[in-house]
Every structure is written in C-alpha cells, then in structure tokens.
Coordinates of C-alpha atoms and ligand atoms in Angstrom, one line a residue:
M1 CA 16.7 -14.0 4.1
K2 CA 15.2 -14.4 7.6
Y3 CA 12.5 -12.1 9.0
Y4 CA 12.2 -10.9 12.6
S5 CA 9.2 -9.6 14.4
T6 CA 9.0 -5.9 15.4
N7 CA 7.8 -7.1 18.9
G8 CA 11.0 -9.2 19.2
K9 CA 9.2 -12.1 20.9
A10 CA 8.7 -14.5 18.0
P11 CA 11.2 -16.8 16.3
L12 CA 12.9 -15.8 13.0
A13 CA 10.8 -16.7 10.0
T14 CA 11.7 -17.8 6.5
L15 CA 10.3 -15.9 3.5
Q16 CA 7.6 -18.6 3.0
K17 CA 6.5 -18.4 6.6
A18 CA 6.5 -14.5 6.7
V19 CA 4.4 -14.4 3.5
V20 CA 1.9 -17.1 4.5
K21 CA 1.6 -16.0 8.2
G22 CA 1.5 -12.3 7.5
L23 CA 1.7 -11.4 11.2
A24 CA 4.2 -12.9 13.6
E25 CA 3.2 -15.0 16.6
D26 CA 3.7 -12.1 19.0
K27 CA 1.5 -9.9 16.8
G28 CA 4.5 -8.0 15.6
L29 CA 5.2 -7.2 11.9
Y30 CA 7.9 -9.0 10.0
M31 CA 11.0 -7.1 9.0
P32 CA 13.8 -8.4 6.7
Q33 CA 16.9 -9.2 8.9
S34 CA 19.1 -7.2 6.6
I35 CA 18.6 -4.4 4.0
K36 CA 21.2 -4.8 1.3
P37 CA 22.4 -1.5 -0.2
L38 CA 22.4 -1.3 -4.0
P39 CA 25.8 -0.5 -5.6
Q40 CA 26.8 3.0 -6.8
S41 CA 27.0 1.5 -10.3
F42 CA 23.3 0.9 -10.2
F43 CA 22.4 4.5 -9.4
G44 CA 25.0 5.7 -11.9
K45 CA 23.0 4.1 -14.8
I46 CA 19.5 3.9 -13.3
Q47 CA 18.1 6.5 -15.8
D48 CA 18.9 4.1 -18.6
L49 CA 17.1 1.1 -17.1
S50 CA 13.5 0.1 -17.7
F51 CA 11.0 0.1 -14.8
Q52 CA 10.9 -3.7 -14.7
E53 CA 14.7 -4.0 -14.7
I54 CA 15.1 -1.4 -11.9
A55 CA 12.4 -3.3 -10.0
Y56 CA 14.1 -6.6 -10.5
Q57 CA 17.4 -5.3 -9.1
V58 CA 15.6 -4.0 -6.0
A59 CA 13.6 -7.2 -5.6
D60 CA 16.8 -9.2 -5.8
C61 CA 18.1 -7.5 -2.7
F62 CA 15.1 -8.7 -0.7
F63 CA 14.1 -12.0 -2.3
G64 CA 17.1 -13.1 -4.3
E65 CA 18.4 -15.5 -1.6
D66 CA 15.0 -17.3 -1.6
V67 CA 13.6 -17.1 -5.1
E68 CA 15.6 -18.3 -8.1
A69 CA 16.6 -15.5 -10.4
E70 CA 14.4 -16.7 -13.3
A71 CA 11.3 -17.1 -11.2
L72 CA 11.8 -13.8 -9.5
R73 CA 12.3 -12.0 -12.8
K74 CA 9.1 -13.4 -14.1
I75 CA 7.2 -12.4 -10.9
V76 CA 8.5 -8.9 -11.2
Y77 CA 7.9 -8.5 -14.9
D78 CA 4.4 -10.0 -14.7
T79 CA 3.5 -7.7 -11.8
L80 CA 4.6 -4.5 -13.6
S81 CA 2.4 -4.8 -16.6
F82 CA 1.8 -1.1 -16.6
D83 CA 3.8 2.1 -16.4
V84 CA 4.2 4.5 -13.5
P85 CA 4.9 7.9 -15.2
L86 CA 6.3 10.9 -13.5
V87 CA 4.2 13.9 -14.7
K88 CA 5.2 17.5 -14.3
V89 CA 2.6 19.6 -12.4
T90 CA 4.5 22.8 -11.6
D91 CA 8.1 23.9 -12.0
N92 CA 9.3 22.0 -8.9
I93 CA 6.4 19.5 -8.2
F94 CA 5.9 16.2 -10.0
S95 CA 3.2 13.6 -9.7
L96 CA 4.1 10.0 -9.7
E97 CA 1.0 8.4 -11.3
L98 CA 0.4 5.1 -9.7
F99 CA -3.0 4.6 -11.1
H100 CA -2.3 3.0 -14.5
G101 CA -2.8 -0.6 -13.2
P102 CA -6.0 -2.8 -13.4
T103 CA -7.8 -1.2 -10.4
L104 CA -6.4 2.3 -10.9
A105 CA -4.5 2.6 -7.6
F106 CA -1.0 2.0 -6.3
K107 CA -2.0 -1.1 -4.4
D108 CA -2.1 -3.0 -7.7
V109 CA 1.7 -3.2 -7.5
G110 CA 2.0 -4.9 -4.1
A111 CA -1.1 -7.0 -4.6
R112 CA -0.1 -8.3 -8.0
F113 CA 3.4 -9.1 -6.6
M114 CA 2.0 -10.9 -3.6
A115 CA -0.4 -13.0 -5.5
R116 CA 2.5 -14.2 -7.7
L117 CA 4.9 -14.7 -4.8
L118 CA 2.3 -16.6 -2.7
Q119 CA 1.6 -18.9 -5.6
W120 CA 5.3 -19.5 -5.9
T121 CA 5.5 -20.2 -2.2
L122 CA 2.6 -22.6 -2.3
S123 CA 3.5 -24.7 -5.3
P124 CA 5.6 -27.2 -3.3
L125 CA 2.8 -27.5 -0.8
S126 CA 0.1 -28.1 -3.4
L127 CA 2.2 -30.9 -4.7
K128 CA 2.0 -32.5 -1.3
G129 CA -1.8 -32.2 -1.5
E130 CA -2.3 -29.4 1.1
S131 CA -5.7 -27.8 1.3
Q132 CA -6.6 -24.4 -0.1
V133 CA -5.2 -21.2 1.4
N134 CA -7.5 -18.4 2.5
V135 CA -6.5 -14.8 2.1
L136 CA -8.1 -12.4 4.6
V137 CA -7.9 -8.8 3.7
A138 CA -9.5 -5.7 5.4
T139 CA -10.0 -2.7 3.2
S140 CA -10.9 0.9 3.6
G141 CA -11.4 1.0 -0.1
D142 CA -8.6 0.4 -2.5
T143 CA -6.8 -2.6 -0.9
G144 CA -9.8 -4.9 -1.5
S145 CA -10.0 -4.3 -5.2
A146 CA -6.3 -4.5 -5.7
V147 CA -6.0 -7.7 -3.8
A148 CA -9.1 -9.3 -5.2
N149 CA -8.0 -8.5 -8.7
G150 CA -4.5 -9.5 -8.1
F151 CA -5.7 -13.0 -6.9
L152 CA -8.7 -13.4 -9.2
G153 CA -8.7 -16.9 -10.7
V154 CA -5.5 -18.0 -8.9
E155 CA -5.9 -21.7 -8.2
G156 CA -5.6 -23.0 -4.6
I157 CA -6.3 -19.5 -3.1
H158 CA -9.6 -18.1 -1.8
V159 CA -9.8 -14.4 -0.9
Y160 CA -12.2 -12.9 1.7
V161 CA -12.4 -9.1 1.4
L162 CA -13.8 -7.4 4.6
Y163 CA -15.0 -3.9 4.1
P164 CA -17.0 -1.3 6.2
K165 CA -20.6 -1.1 5.2
G166 CA -21.5 2.2 3.6
K167 CA -17.9 3.6 3.9
V168 CA -16.4 2.9 0.6
S169 CA -17.4 4.6 -2.7
P170 CA -19.8 2.7 -5.0
I171 CA -17.1 2.5 -7.6
Q172 CA -14.6 1.0 -5.1
E173 CA -17.2 -1.5 -3.9
C174 CA -18.0 -2.9 -7.3
Q175 CA -14.4 -3.6 -7.9
F176 CA -14.4 -6.4 -5.3
T177 CA -18.0 -7.4 -4.9
T178 CA -18.8 -8.3 -8.5
L179 CA -15.9 -10.7 -9.2
G180 CA -17.2 -14.0 -8.0
Q181 CA -15.0 -17.1 -8.6
N182 CA -12.5 -17.3 -5.7
I183 CA -13.4 -13.9 -4.3
T184 CA -15.9 -13.4 -1.5
A185 CA -16.8 -9.9 -0.3
I186 CA -17.8 -9.5 3.4
E187 CA -19.7 -6.3 4.3
V188 CA -19.0 -5.5 8.0
D189 CA -21.4 -3.4 10.1
G190 CA -18.6 -1.1 11.4
V191 CA -15.6 1.0 10.4
F192 CA -12.3 0.0 8.8
D193 CA -10.6 -0.5 12.2
D194 CA -13.3 -3.1 13.0
C195 CA -12.5 -5.0 9.8
Q196 CA -8.8 -4.9 10.6
A197 CA -9.5 -6.1 14.1
L198 CA -11.5 -9.1 12.8
V199 CA -8.7 -10.1 10.5
K200 CA -6.1 -9.8 13.3
S201 CA -8.3 -11.8 15.7
A202 CA -8.7 -14.5 13.0
F203 CA -5.0 -15.0 12.8
M204 CA -4.6 -15.3 16.5
D205 CA -7.4 -17.8 17.0
K206 CA -5.9 -21.2 17.5
E207 CA -9.0 -23.3 16.8
L208 CA -9.8 -21.4 13.6
N209 CA -6.2 -21.8 12.3
E210 CA -6.3 -25.6 13.0
H211 CA -9.5 -25.7 10.9
I212 CA -8.4 -23.7 7.8
R213 CA -5.2 -22.2 6.5
L214 CA -5.2 -18.4 6.7
T215 CA -3.0 -15.8 5.3
S216 CA -3.1 -12.0 5.2
A217 CA -2.8 -9.7 2.2
N218 CA -2.9 -6.5 4.1
S219 CA -0.1 -4.0 3.8
I220 CA 1.5 -5.7 6.8
N221 CA 2.5 -8.6 4.6
V222 CA 6.2 -8.4 3.5
A223 CA 5.2 -9.6 0.0
R224 CA 2.9 -6.6 -0.4
F225 CA 4.9 -3.8 1.2
L226 CA 8.4 -4.5 0.0
P227 CA 7.6 -4.3 -3.7
Q228 CA 6.2 -0.9 -3.2
S229 CA 9.8 0.3 -3.0
F230 CA 10.2 -0.4 -6.7
Y231 CA 8.5 2.8 -8.0
Y232 CA 10.4 5.1 -5.7
F233 CA 13.6 4.1 -7.5
Y234 CA 11.8 4.5 -10.9
A235 CA 10.7 8.0 -9.9
Y236 CA 14.2 8.9 -9.1
A237 CA 15.4 7.5 -12.4
Q238 CA 12.9 9.6 -14.2
L239 CA 14.0 12.8 -12.4
K240 CA 17.6 11.9 -13.1
K241 CA 16.8 11.7 -16.8
L242 CA 15.5 15.2 -16.5
G243 CA 18.7 16.3 -14.6
L244 CA 16.6 17.1 -11.5
A245 CA 17.7 14.5 -9.1
D246 CA 20.1 16.5 -6.9
N247 CA 17.8 17.6 -4.0
V248 CA 14.7 15.4 -4.1
V249 CA 11.8 15.4 -1.6
C250 CA 9.2 12.7 -1.7
C251 CA 5.7 13.2 -0.3
V252 CA 3.4 10.2 0.4
P253 CA -0.3 10.5 1.1
S254 CA -0.5 8.0 4.0
G255 CA -3.0 5.9 5.9
N256 CA -1.7 2.6 7.2
F257 CA 1.8 3.8 6.4
G258 CA 2.8 0.8 4.3
N259 CA 3.6 2.9 1.2
I260 CA 5.9 5.4 2.9
C261 CA 7.5 2.6 4.9
S262 CA 8.6 1.1 1.6
A263 CA 10.1 4.4 0.5
L264 CA 12.1 4.5 3.7
F265 CA 13.4 1.0 3.0
G266 CA 14.4 2.4 -0.4
K267 CA 16.4 5.2 1.2
R268 CA 18.1 2.6 3.4
M269 CA 19.2 0.8 0.2
G270 CA 20.8 3.9 -1.0
L271 CA 18.1 5.7 -2.9
P272 CA 19.2 9.3 -2.9
I273 CA 16.0 11.0 -1.7
N274 CA 16.8 13.7 0.8
R275 CA 13.7 13.7 2.9
F276 CA 10.1 12.5 3.1
I277 CA 6.8 14.1 3.9
A278 CA 3.9 12.0 5.2
A279 CA 0.7 13.7 4.2
N280 CA -2.4 12.8 6.3
N281 CA -6.1 13.8 6.1
E282 CA -7.8 14.5 9.5
N283 CA -6.6 11.1 10.8
D284 CA -3.5 12.6 12.2
V285 CA -2.0 10.1 14.6
F286 CA 1.4 10.1 12.9
F287 CA 1.4 13.9 12.4
Y288 CA 0.7 14.2 16.2
Y289 CA 3.6 11.8 16.9
L290 CA 6.0 14.0 14.9
Q291 CA 4.9 17.1 16.8
T292 CA 5.0 15.5 20.3
G293 CA 6.9 12.2 20.3
S294 CA 3.8 10.5 21.6
Y295 CA 1.9 7.9 19.7
F296 CA -1.8 7.8 20.6
P297 CA -4.0 5.6 18.4
K298 CA -7.5 7.0 17.8
R299 CA -10.7 5.9 16.3
S300 CA -10.6 6.8 12.6
V301 CA -12.9 9.5 11.3
Q302 CA -14.4 9.5 7.8
T303 CA -13.0 11.9 5.2
I304 CA -13.1 12.4 1.5
A305 CA -9.7 10.8 1.2
N306 CA -11.2 7.6 2.6
A307 CA -8.4 5.2 1.8
M308 CA -6.4 7.1 4.4
D309 CA -9.0 6.9 7.2
V310 CA -6.9 4.9 9.6
G311 CA -6.7 5.6 13.3
D312 CA -3.9 3.2 14.3
P313 CA -1.5 2.8 11.3
S314 CA -0.1 -0.8 11.5
N315 CA 3.2 0.1 9.8
F316 CA 4.1 2.7 12.4
A317 CA 5.7 -0.3 14.2
R318 CA 8.0 -0.9 11.2
I319 CA 9.0 2.7 10.9
Y320 CA 9.8 2.8 14.6
D321 CA 11.8 -0.3 14.3
L322 CA 13.6 0.8 11.2
Y323 CA 14.8 3.9 13.0
G324 CA 16.0 2.1 16.1
R325 CA 13.0 3.4 18.1
S326 CA 14.5 6.9 17.9
Y327 CA 12.1 9.8 17.6
E328 CA 15.0 12.1 16.6
A329 CA 16.1 9.8 13.8
I330 CA 12.5 9.5 12.5
C331 CA 12.1 13.3 12.6
S332 CA 15.4 13.8 10.7
D333 CA 14.0 11.9 7.6
I334 CA 10.3 12.5 7.8
S335 CA 8.0 15.5 8.4
G336 CA 4.3 15.5 8.3
A337 CA 1.1 17.4 7.3
S338 CA -2.6 17.0 8.1
Y339 CA -5.5 18.4 6.1
S340 CA -9.2 18.8 6.6
D341 CA -11.7 17.9 3.9
E342 CA -12.2 21.6 3.2
Q343 CA -8.4 22.1 2.7
I344 CA -8.3 19.0 0.4
A345 CA -11.2 20.3 -1.7
H346 CA -9.7 23.7 -1.9
T347 CA -6.4 22.2 -3.1
M348 CA -8.1 20.1 -5.8
R349 CA -9.9 23.2 -7.2
E350 CA -6.9 25.4 -7.0
C351 CA -4.5 22.9 -8.6
L352 CA -6.9 22.3 -11.4
A353 CA -7.4 26.0 -12.1
E354 CA -3.7 26.9 -11.9
T355 CA -2.1 24.0 -13.6
G356 CA -4.8 22.0 -15.3
Y357 CA -3.9 18.9 -13.3
Q358 CA -6.8 16.9 -11.9
L359 CA -5.9 15.6 -8.4
D360 CA -7.8 12.9 -6.5
P361 CA -8.5 13.6 -2.8
H362 CA -5.5 11.5 -1.6
G363 CA -3.0 13.0 -4.1
A364 CA -4.3 16.4 -3.1
C365 CA -2.9 15.9 0.4
G366 CA 0.5 15.1 -1.1
Y367 CA 0.5 18.0 -3.5
R368 CA -0.5 20.5 -0.9
A369 CA 2.2 19.3 1.6
L370 CA 4.8 19.8 -1.1
Q371 CA 3.4 23.2 -2.0
E372 CA 3.7 24.3 1.6
G373 CA 6.8 22.4 2.5
L374 CA 9.3 22.6 -0.4
R375 CA 12.4 24.7 0.3
E376 CA 14.5 26.7 -2.2
G377 CA 16.3 24.5 -4.6
E378 CA 14.3 21.3 -3.8
I379 CA 12.4 19.2 -6.3
G380 CA 9.4 17.3 -5.0
F381 CA 7.3 14.5 -6.2
F382 CA 4.1 13.3 -4.6
L383 CA 2.4 10.0 -5.2
E384 CA -0.9 10.2 -7.0
T385 CA -2.1 7.1 -5.3
A386 CA -5.4 6.6 -7.2
H387 CA -7.1 7.8 -10.4
P388 CA -9.6 10.7 -9.7
A389 CA -12.4 8.7 -11.4
K390 CA -12.3 6.2 -8.5
F391 CA -13.8 9.0 -6.5
K392 CA -15.8 10.5 -9.3
Q393 CA -18.8 11.7 -7.2
V394 CA -16.6 13.6 -4.7
V395 CA -14.3 14.9 -7.4
D396 CA -17.0 16.1 -9.7
E397 CA -18.8 17.8 -6.9
I398 CA -15.7 19.6 -5.7
C399 CA -14.3 20.6 -9.0
G400 CA -17.5 21.1 -11.0
T401 CA -16.1 18.6 -13.6
E402 CA -17.5 15.6 -15.4
I403 CA -14.5 13.4 -15.3
E404 CA -14.5 10.4 -17.7
I405 CA -14.5 6.9 -16.2
P406 CA -11.7 4.8 -17.8
A407 CA -13.0 1.7 -19.7
R408 CA -11.4 -0.8 -17.3
L409 CA -13.3 0.9 -14.4
Q410 CA -16.6 0.9 -16.3
A411 CA -16.3 -2.8 -16.9
F412 CA -16.5 -3.4 -13.1
M413 CA -19.6 -1.3 -12.8
K414 CA -21.6 -3.6 -15.1
G415 CA -21.3 -6.5 -12.7
E416 CA -23.8 -7.6 -10.0
K417 CA -23.0 -7.1 -6.3
Q418 CA -22.5 -10.3 -4.3
S419 CA -21.6 -9.9 -0.6
V420 CA -22.0 -11.5 2.8
S421 CA -23.3 -9.3 5.7
M422 CA -21.4 -9.6 8.9
S423 CA -21.5 -8.0 12.4
K424 CA -18.2 -6.6 13.9
N425 CA -18.2 -9.4 16.5
F426 CA -15.4 -11.8 16.0
A427 CA -17.6 -14.8 17.2
D428 CA -19.8 -14.3 14.2
F429 CA -16.9 -14.1 11.7
K430 CA -15.3 -17.1 13.2
A431 CA -18.5 -19.1 13.0
Y432 CA -18.8 -18.2 9.3
L433 CA -15.2 -19.2 8.5
M434 CA -15.5 -22.5 10.6
S435 CA -18.5 -23.4 8.5
R436 CA -16.6 -23.0 5.2
Ligands
PLP1 C1 -4.2 2.7 0.6 C2 -4.2 4.1 0.0 C3 -3.5 5.1 0.6 C4 -2.7 4.9 1.9 O1 -1.6 4.1 1.8 P1 -0.9 3.4 3.0 O2 0.1 2.5 2.5 O3 -2.0 2.7 3.8 O4 -0.3 4.5 3.8 C5 -3.5 6.4 0.0 N1 -4.2 6.6 -1.1 C6 -4.9 5.6 -1.7 C7 -5.7 6.0 -2.9 C8 -4.9 4.4 -1.2 O5 -5.7 3.4 -1.8

C-alpha cells in the first residue's frame, strides 16, 4: 500500500516511510491510497468473532500488503491484550469502554500497535547497524502516557514526551514522567499547541534531521490512527449480538480528531454505522465548521476535559480529504456538539444519579450529545475514552464521590518524577536534541 499526502505536494510513501516520517515533506498527513471494503460475509458473522480476530481482518485491509500475515497477526493480538466492552447505560445509549488498557485510555490501542509496527519496520535497519530512532510526541494528557508505556523498554527506540507545564493532571503526569529507561519527559512552558508546534518544527528542520533520526507518534501517524478503527467494528459486533445493530449512531468525544477519523475510515470499509457525532468541549473549531462551512483554528482554552483542548485539530485535514473536500458530504455523515465545563459537570452528576454510571469528563460530552441528538428508533454508543479515575480530583469534586484508583494506576503514582524543563522556543528544543 502506498500513502499520499493530504497536501498533494509530496511523493507517495511506503508504509515504512509513512510510519517513520509521520508527517509528509509538504507538511500534509499521510492517507492510504486505497481503502479496501470488507466483504459482506465478514459483517454477516462479525458477532461470532473475537475482538482480536475482527481487528486482524481490519488490519489486513490496511497493512496486509506490507506485513506478512503471521507478523501482522502477532502485532494485532499483542496490541489487544485487554477487552473493550460495550456497556448499557440507558435503553438506547451504550458506552464503549476504552479504558481497560495499561494507561486506562483509548490511546493505548494505537500506541501499542504503533510501537510494535515501528519495531517491525526497524528490524531490517537495525541489522544494518543504523542508529537509534527517536520518537517525539506532544501530549495534552493521555497521548504521552499511552505512547511512553507502549514503547517502554523497546530496544533501539527513545521516546521524548512533550507536555504543557501545569496543564495535565498529576495522575496523567506521573504516567510518563516516572518511567525512566528509554522515556524522557519534557515539560514545556506553554500550552499543548506549543508542544505540537515544537514537534512539527523538529520534523521540518533539515540540520536536526541529519543529526538524529526522528519519528512521530502523534495521532497523525498512520500506525496510530488506523488501528483505532478496530474497536468500532467490535462495538458493532457487540450491538449485533444484542440484536440492536439496525440503526446505529456513534458519538466520539473529539480533540485532535484522530479517533473519529478512524471511525470514518471504518464506515468507508463498510461498517454499517448510520451517522456520527463529534462531541467537543469549549474548543469548538470543528463544531463551528459544521455550522458555517468555515474552518478557523483558534488558540486552545483549558477545560475539565483537557485531552480535548485542541485549537487546530490536525486530523481535520484527513477528514476533509476523505470526503473529497466537500462540506456537504462531511455534514451528511457527521454532526457536532460543544459543551461548556458547566454542562459537562451537570451531565456527569445527572448520569450518575439517573443511571448509576460514572462518566469521565470526556465521555460526558459523548453521552450528552447522544442524549440530545438521538432520534426515534436509533441506538447510540459513545466512546468512554478514559477511566474516570484518571481525572479523580475533578470527578470527585463534581460528583461528590470518592472513586477508587485502579491498581495499575496506583503503581505509577509511587514513582519519582523525572523531567526536563523547556521553553516554547524551537531554538532551545533544537539545541537540546542536537546535544543528545
Ligand atoms: C486524546 C483523547 C481524546 C481526543 O481524541 P482525538 O483522537 O484527539 O480526537 C478524548 N478523550 C480522551 C480521554 C483522550 O485522551
């Protein structure tokens, strides 16, 4: 499979190049040249397949030309070492719980897959004695921990996690600042968009790239974002098992729009989901686009759903490209919603009181958008993108609860913080990397 750039001014890339480069030469995002539909027979028996087997069939459409079946099967099966259950919240609303992985958020799926695929990509190079590969990742919270843990201890790869100082929760922070080994945390005096800008500048800097080998693990990387389509198929399979798969709506709490983009790829492969809702917090650039047809990036504002505090979602370029740059086509599949912190908090309290289900602030946006947007006869599922305990302070304060911290999260909190302080000036970051 070849990959083209959304900006259309870069040469086609192989899978290896797309994974290692992350971003194309013209700053565009890579897209697979074709999206293979899955056969009807697959959807006919999907309810009887395991999550891993469903995922393997999906992965084969994207990666099967490049990765031998046995290697790909192993990558997929190793990645999905945990379940993604669909849990009933109300009569017509289900929660797809994506927080049963090692760092308790959906990004574990893409990060674990990418670490394994990158290792597969690099093995021929390491035989030729090439130097170590450096993964740069900007995080607004959950990406950093998922990527750091996905790559922890992987030989030949060093990970730099850039995060905005004081803008991620203490629990999120300890999940990538306490690991040591091949993981370095960099605390940037700025917001998430500054971290993302530093990473993008690093990839564009010729001198730096001649000095060290850089690769990205942000949601822009095809090895991270394509595997996220796996669990949409599995959600559908679980609904089908319940006999509820006729009129399905999927709602995705969205920030950088990688997650929902994977869902839209799924639909293109034949996944029978009728329509999608992108739920935003106050960072409403995409919501505004749906209302007006105009895309205006903004500086992000801080909210209680902080993993969605993105003012210029990278993957908008992919969605735009996927729909042939047609505003009408985008609007026919996707609608939007945007909620203030106050509305998110209200939703969390109300859902807990009425259904007993504990939402996290991100999932709360998704739940509310379904509550408001579902039509007669539709069944909706939203993505519960993180475990509420990852945002314990906020959640307890809002809901008056004392939620329990799962053991695998507690383990991180015992570690000691190690991080490097950095300004938001690229010159400083470059000097640091040049000295490594
Ligand atoms: C990253 C993240 C999101 C946003 O996902 P995108 O793919 O960036 O749209 C939502 N919720 C949580 C908990 C996250 O970590």
